[in-house]
Amino acid sequence: MNSKTKSADTRNTDDSKLLFTSADWDFETLKATYDAIEDIAINEMKLDVYPNQVEVITSEQMLDAYSSIGMPLMYHHWSFGKRFVRDDVMYRKGYQGLAYEIVINSNPCISYVMEENTIVMQTLVMAHAAFGHNHFFKNNYLFKQWTDAEGILDYLQFAKRYIAKCEDRYGFDAVERILDAAHALMDQGVNRYSHPEKPNLAAELQRERERAKYEDETYNDLWRTLPQPDQGDQDIDELKRKMRIEERRAQFGLPEENLLYFLEKNAPSLQAWERELLRIVRNIGQYFYPQKQTKVMNEGCACYVHYAIMNSLYDKGLISEGAMMEFIDYHSRVVFQAEYDDPRYSGFNPYALGFAMMQDIHRICVDPTEEDHKWFPDIAGNNEPIETLKEAWAHYRDESFILQFLSPKVMRDMRMFMIDDQSTSPHLEVGAIHNDNGYRKVRRSLARMHDISVRDPDMQVVDVDIRGNRQLYIQHTEHEGIRLEKSEAEMTLGYIGQLWGYGVTLQAVDYENGEILHEMNYKPEDLAGN
């Protein structure tokens, strides 16, 4: 703190070093500030980023970007307009603010900043988005594995043109019908694994033996004239049924977790252009899939980067004490965490949790305690905080990051504890407090809350009677008694049936024993009735 005070005294006598001296800005000032930020990010922090494209937009354009899920090019859909009207009314009445920025995971990386922002806010935003988020997008393994930063803008341009042509040729209602259903199923339209499962050769060999055995048993010419025992008939019929199911599942690659992909490839009544619409929505959903798994890390990385850059600008005498105070005000709002009994509490703020963990890792690397050496022997005192953080940013997602790096200090600072809430019990029980065993329980529980396999329903297409009534069978695996909300499940089932064109059965099965817990059905006449 003393060194900062001394440097501040020096700056007060040399205002010529300051990047800006008032809240107003022009493009020349913005460019000079960007260059100073870039120098720190690239040359001092050694961040690895895509080329940057900073776009200055109005508040109305920011609202428009909100409505189209933050993408610069997006096709038309009524839900985007509905979102725009809602956000516009809330903003103009003062009930809702606007995001400081929106950043696009593309190459070049596009950062939107509002023209209404002060120059301090523009500085914060460029450090946060153009370098913090940008580095994370380029280097995290999930984004490298699942997103195409090079091609996303061209693909969105294609999608926009293609859907507009479909509206002209087939009508708005026909296109809207498909997009409504596809949007409802978008979360179930992603591949969660990078490669198909390797063939199970043992299972294949067993199926081949069963087929051979079946052919040997059925190759008996006398069976045409001689009656067989009833039990034999039942066994053969059951074997035939199982063989048909196995062949059918193999033919369609079942089970299939990507519902949109299955419908795109196999729905009997969809036309080619309708299948392309499903593919467009599916690809956009896949693009956003990594962001759902890295909210804490992504925002924590960006907050750490902007905090470090702003402090470095201050230490270099490039921004004034007044600018630093304004920055601290903005930063404090971003990383504010309400207490559990505060009316504003709605869970852990990902900005607050992420920033606290990034700062804590920095502390552990340069000034560890005995507790840190016990919990984090690999990084405690290594004096390489930036390199340690960059390794974490590259190789973890929220669940694994929390499980690996959440420290007892952060748990104490954020006053974390765990509640056992069982629906069968009339009381709540405090399941973990601040001791060694409690820290581990809290960490596991918080990590599990960020596990996408727990948050998103586990639904798969498991069978289809393609040679019979074309009934589609979908299975939802219930974990720990967490069921689908009935009205939403019925609505989603209707969208699946609308795209499939025939009956659909949704079965809920227990994760532990595979028991069918309940069943829902959709019939084509249900749609006709509407």
mmCIF file of N, CA, C and O in Angstrom, residues 268-317:
data_model
loop_
_atom_site.group_PDB
_atom_site.id
_atom_site.type_symbol
_atom_site.label_atom_id
_atom_site.label_comp_id
_atom_site.label_asym_id
_atom_site.label_seq_id
_atom_site.Cartn_x
_atom_site.Cartn_y
_atom_site.Cartn_z
ATOM 1 N N PRO A 268 -39.443 -39.532 -39.361
ATOM 2 C CA PRO A 268 -39.930 -39.991 -40.664
ATOM 3 C C PRO A 268 -40.550 -38.900 -41.531
ATOM 4 O O PRO A 268 -40.439 -38.950 -42.759
ATOM 5 N N SER A 269 -41.209 -37.914 -40.925
ATOM 6 C CA SER A 269 -42.020 -36.986 -41.713
ATOM 7 C C SER A 269 -41.364 -35.633 -41.966
ATOM 8 O O SER A 269 -41.945 -34.784 -42.644
ATOM 9 N N LEU A 270 -40.149 -35.400 -41.439
ATOM 10 C CA LEU A 270 -39.514 -34.097 -41.627
ATOM 11 C C LEU A 270 -38.959 -33.957 -43.045
ATOM 12 O O LEU A 270 -38.402 -34.901 -43.607
ATOM 13 N N GLN A 271 -39.120 -32.753 -43.595
ATOM 14 C CA GLN A 271 -38.535 -32.462 -44.896
ATOM 15 C C GLN A 271 -37.078 -32.029 -44.724
ATOM 16 O O GLN A 271 -36.628 -31.743 -43.612
ATOM 17 N N ALA A 272 -36.362 -31.968 -45.824
ATOM 18 C CA ALA A 272 -34.929 -31.665 -45.768
ATOM 19 C C ALA A 272 -34.667 -30.313 -45.109
ATOM 20 O O ALA A 272 -33.744 -30.167 -44.296
ATOM 21 N N TRP A 273 -35.475 -29.285 -45.441
ATOM 22 C CA TRP A 273 -35.234 -27.956 -44.867
ATOM 23 C C TRP A 273 -35.530 -27.941 -43.371
ATOM 24 O O TRP A 273 -34.867 -27.208 -42.607
ATOM 25 N N GLU A 274 -36.492 -28.751 -42.932
ATOM 26 C CA GLU A 274 -36.786 -28.825 -41.503
ATOM 27 C C GLU A 274 -35.640 -29.487 -40.743
ATOM 28 O O GLU A 274 -35.294 -29.084 -39.628
ATOM 29 N N ARG A 275 -35.045 -30.492 -41.365
ATOM 30 C CA ARG A 275 -33.885 -31.139 -40.742
ATOM 31 C C ARG A 275 -32.726 -30.148 -40.624
ATOM 32 O O ARG A 275 -31.982 -30.154 -39.642
ATOM 33 N N GLU A 276 -32.573 -29.285 -41.621
ATOM 34 C CA GLU A 276 -31.495 -28.292 -41.581
ATOM 35 C C GLU A 276 -31.724 -27.288 -40.452
ATOM 36 O O GLU A 276 -30.775 -26.846 -39.796
ATOM 37 N N LEU A 277 -32.985 -26.928 -40.203
ATOM 38 C CA LEU A 277 -33.279 -26.022 -39.085
ATOM 39 C C LEU A 277 -32.886 -26.664 -37.754
ATOM 40 O O LEU A 277 -32.328 -25.999 -36.875
ATOM 41 N N LEU A 278 -33.188 -27.945 -37.604
ATOM 42 C CA LEU A 278 -32.784 -28.646 -36.380
ATOM 43 C C LEU A 278 -31.264 -28.654 -36.250
ATOM 44 O O LEU A 278 -30.719 -28.479 -35.157
ATOM 45 N N ARG A 279 -30.580 -28.839 -37.362
ATOM 46 C CA ARG A 279 -29.121 -28.873 -37.338
ATOM 47 C C ARG A 279 -28.556 -27.509 -36.936
ATOM 48 O O ARG A 279 -27.591 -27.425 -36.164
ATOM 49 N N ILE A 280 -29.167 -26.443 -37.411
ATOM 50 C CA ILE A 280 -28.712 -25.095 -37.061
ATOM 51 C C ILE A 280 -28.856 -24.856 -35.561
ATOM 52 O O ILE A 280 -27.915 -24.409 -34.897
ATOM 53 N N VAL A 281 -30.020 -25.157 -35.023
ATOM 54 C CA VAL A 281 -30.247 -24.951 -33.590
ATOM 55 C C VAL A 281 -29.325 -25.853 -32.775
ATOM 56 O O VAL A 281 -28.772 -25.447 -31.740
ATOM 57 N N ARG A 282 -29.136 -27.075 -33.236
ATOM 58 C CA ARG A 282 -28.260 -28.015 -32.537
ATOM 59 C C ARG A 282 -26.819 -27.500 -32.508
ATOM 60 O O ARG A 282 -26.142 -27.573 -31.478
ATOM 61 N N ASN A 283 -26.339 -26.979 -33.616
ATOM 62 C CA ASN A 283 -24.964 -26.476 -33.664
ATOM 63 C C ASN A 283 -24.776 -25.247 -32.781
ATOM 64 O O ASN A 283 -23.727 -25.083 -32.145
ATOM 65 N N ILE A 284 -25.788 -24.384 -32.732
ATOM 66 C CA ILE A 284 -25.694 -23.208 -31.858
ATOM 67 C C ILE A 284 -25.726 -23.639 -30.390
ATOM 68 O O ILE A 284 -24.981 -23.113 -29.558
ATOM 69 N N GLY A 285 -26.567 -24.620 -30.070
ATOM 70 C CA GLY A 285 -26.600 -25.139 -28.705
ATOM 71 C C GLY A 285 -25.266 -25.750 -28.300
ATOM 72 O O GLY A 285 -24.804 -25.579 -27.168
ATOM 73 N N GLN A 286 -24.632 -26.450 -29.250
ATOM 74 C CA GLN A 286 -23.326 -27.047 -28.966
ATOM 75 C C GLN A 286 -22.266 -25.967 -28.735
ATOM 76 O O GLN A 286 -21.375 -26.120 -27.896
ATOM 77 N N TYR A 287 -22.392 -24.864 -29.467
ATOM 78 C CA TYR A 287 -21.454 -23.747 -29.318
ATOM 79 C C TYR A 287 -21.499 -23.183 -27.898
ATOM 80 O O TYR A 287 -20.471 -22.813 -27.317
ATOM 81 N N PHE A 288 -22.709 -23.097 -27.322
ATOM 82 C CA PHE A 288 -22.854 -22.532 -25.980
ATOM 83 C C PHE A 288 -22.636 -23.556 -24.871
ATOM 84 O O PHE A 288 -22.575 -23.189 -23.692
ATOM 85 N N TYR A 289 -22.507 -24.826 -25.224
ATOM 86 C CA TYR A 289 -22.399 -25.884 -24.218
ATOM 87 C C TYR A 289 -21.237 -25.665 -23.237
ATOM 88 O O TYR A 289 -21.421 -25.793 -22.018
ATOM 89 N N PRO A 290 -20.020 -25.307 -23.704
ATOM 90 C CA PRO A 290 -18.925 -25.100 -22.739
ATOM 91 C C PRO A 290 -19.174 -23.949 -21.770
ATOM 92 O O PRO A 290 -18.687 -23.974 -20.642
ATOM 93 N N GLN A 291 -19.920 -22.926 -22.210
ATOM 94 C CA GLN A 291 -20.143 -21.778 -21.334
ATOM 95 C C GLN A 291 -20.975 -22.154 -20.114
ATOM 96 O O GLN A 291 -20.816 -21.566 -19.036
ATOM 97 N N LYS A 292 -21.855 -23.146 -20.271
ATOM 98 C CA LYS A 292 -22.661 -23.604 -19.141
ATOM 99 C C LYS A 292 -21.806 -24.290 -18.087
ATOM 100 O O LYS A 292 -22.186 -24.349 -16.921
ATOM 101 N N GLN A 293 -20.671 -24.827 -18.500
ATOM 102 C CA GLN A 293 -19.833 -25.600 -17.587
ATOM 103 C C GLN A 293 -18.682 -24.795 -16.988
ATOM 104 O O GLN A 293 -17.943 -25.307 -16.157
ATOM 105 N N THR A 294 -18.520 -23.546 -17.427
ATOM 106 C CA THR A 294 -17.340 -22.775 -17.014
ATOM 107 C C THR A 294 -17.699 -21.363 -16.553
ATOM 108 O O THR A 294 -16.867 -20.466 -16.639
ATOM 109 N N LYS A 295 -18.910 -21.153 -16.075
ATOM 110 C CA LYS A 295 -19.332 -19.806 -15.688
ATOM 111 C C LYS A 295 -18.455 -19.239 -14.582
ATOM 112 O O LYS A 295 -17.982 -18.101 -14.652
ATOM 113 N N VAL A 296 -18.206 -20.014 -13.531
ATOM 114 C CA VAL A 296 -17.397 -19.546 -12.407
ATOM 115 C C VAL A 296 -15.963 -19.286 -12.855
ATOM 116 O O VAL A 296 -15.379 -18.238 -12.548
ATOM 117 N N MET A 297 -15.387 -20.215 -13.604
ATOM 118 C CA MET A 297 -14.005 -20.067 -14.040
ATOM 119 C C MET A 297 -13.848 -18.912 -15.038
ATOM 120 O O MET A 297 -12.898 -18.128 -14.949
ATOM 121 N N ASN A 298 -14.762 -18.829 -15.993
ATOM 122 C CA ASN A 298 -14.673 -17.810 -17.035
ATOM 123 C C ASN A 298 -14.777 -16.411 -16.441
ATOM 124 O O ASN A 298 -13.950 -15.531 -16.726
ATOM 125 N N GLU A 299 -15.777 -16.199 -15.592
ATOM 126 C CA GLU A 299 -15.931 -14.884 -14.967
ATOM 127 C C GLU A 299 -14.832 -14.621 -13.943
ATOM 128 O O GLU A 299 -14.363 -13.491 -13.795
ATOM 129 N N GLY A 300 -14.408 -15.656 -13.230
ATOM 130 C CA GLY A 300 -13.322 -15.491 -12.282
ATOM 131 C C GLY A 300 -12.027 -15.107 -12.967
ATOM 132 O O GLY A 300 -11.285 -14.231 -12.498
ATOM 133 N N CYS A 301 -11.747 -15.742 -14.102
ATOM 134 C CA CYS A 301 -10.563 -15.412 -14.897
ATOM 135 C C CYS A 301 -10.627 -13.958 -15.363
ATOM 136 O O CYS A 301 -9.649 -13.201 -15.214
ATOM 137 N N ALA A 302 -11.764 -13.542 -15.927
ATOM 138 C CA ALA A 302 -11.901 -12.179 -16.448
ATOM 139 C C ALA A 302 -11.792 -11.149 -15.330
ATOM 140 O O ALA A 302 -11.163 -10.080 -15.507
ATOM 141 N N CYS A 303 -12.378 -11.445 -14.162
ATOM 142 C CA CYS A 303 -12.292 -10.497 -13.031
ATOM 143 C C CYS A 303 -10.859 -10.402 -12.509
ATOM 144 O O CYS A 303 -10.381 -9.302 -12.182
ATOM 145 N N TYR A 304 -10.184 -11.544 -12.427
ATOM 146 C CA TYR A 304 -8.788 -11.524 -11.977
ATOM 147 C C TYR A 304 -7.929 -10.702 -12.933
ATOM 148 O O TYR A 304 -7.102 -9.888 -12.506
ATOM 149 N N VAL A 305 -8.142 -10.898 -14.237
ATOM 150 C CA VAL A 305 -7.349 -10.187 -15.236
ATOM 151 C C VAL A 305 -7.623 -8.690 -15.175
ATOM 152 O O VAL A 305 -6.688 -7.871 -15.164
ATOM 153 N N HIS A 306 -8.902 -8.288 -15.131
ATOM 154 C CA HIS A 306 -9.166 -6.842 -15.111
ATOM 155 C C HIS A 306 -8.667 -6.213 -13.811
ATOM 156 O O HIS A 306 -8.195 -5.075 -13.798
ATOM 157 N N TYR A 307 -8.737 -6.940 -12.705
ATOM 158 C CA TYR A 307 -8.250 -6.401 -11.429
ATOM 159 C C TYR A 307 -6.740 -6.206 -11.467
ATOM 160 O O TYR A 307 -6.216 -5.168 -11.033
ATOM 161 N N ALA A 308 -6.042 -7.186 -12.022
ATOM 162 C CA ALA A 308 -4.581 -7.086 -12.107
ATOM 163 C C ALA A 308 -4.159 -5.964 -13.054
ATOM 164 O O ALA A 308 -3.225 -5.199 -12.761
ATOM 165 N N ILE A 309 -4.843 -5.851 -14.196
ATOM 166 C CA ILE A 309 -4.477 -4.824 -15.177
ATOM 167 C C ILE A 309 -4.771 -3.428 -14.636
ATOM 168 O O ILE A 309 -3.937 -2.505 -14.783
ATOM 169 N N MET A 310 -5.910 -3.238 -14.015
ATOM 170 C CA MET A 310 -6.248 -1.915 -13.480
ATOM 171 C C MET A 310 -5.258 -1.495 -12.393
ATOM 172 O O MET A 310 -4.832 -0.334 -12.331
ATOM 173 N N ASN A 311 -4.867 -2.430 -11.534
ATOM 174 C CA ASN A 311 -3.882 -2.102 -10.503
ATOM 175 C C ASN A 311 -2.515 -1.802 -11.110
ATOM 176 O O ASN A 311 -1.791 -0.924 -10.627
ATOM 177 N N SER A 312 -2.177 -2.509 -12.193
ATOM 178 C CA SER A 312 -0.908 -2.245 -12.863
ATOM 179 C C SER A 312 -0.922 -0.863 -13.523
ATOM 180 O O SER A 312 0.075 -0.124 -13.453
ATOM 181 N N LEU A 313 -2.030 -0.491 -14.139
ATOM 182 C CA LEU A 313 -2.148 0.847 -14.723
ATOM 183 C C LEU A 313 -1.978 1.919 -13.642
ATOM 184 O O LEU A 313 -1.334 2.950 -13.855
ATOM 185 N N TYR A 314 -2.557 1.651 -12.481
ATOM 186 C CA TYR A 314 -2.446 2.599 -11.365
ATOM 187 C C TYR A 314 -1.002 2.697 -10.878
ATOM 188 O O TYR A 314 -0.476 3.799 -10.651
ATOM 189 N N ASP A 315 -0.355 1.541 -10.731
ATOM 190 C CA ASP A 315 1.028 1.531 -10.256
ATOM 191 C C ASP A 315 1.971 2.242 -11.236
ATOM 192 O O ASP A 315 2.974 2.836 -10.821
ATOM 193 N N LYS A 316 1.654 2.171 -12.514
ATOM 194 C CA LYS A 316 2.485 2.814 -13.537
ATOM 195 C C LYS A 316 2.198 4.312 -13.655
ATOM 196 O O LYS A 316 2.838 5.012 -14.444
ATOM 197 N N GLY A 317 1.209 4.787 -12.915
ATOM 198 C CA GLY A 317 0.864 6.200 -12.998
ATOM 199 C C GLY A 317 0.061 6.560 -14.230
ATOM 200 O O GLY A 317 0.007 7.722 -14.634
#
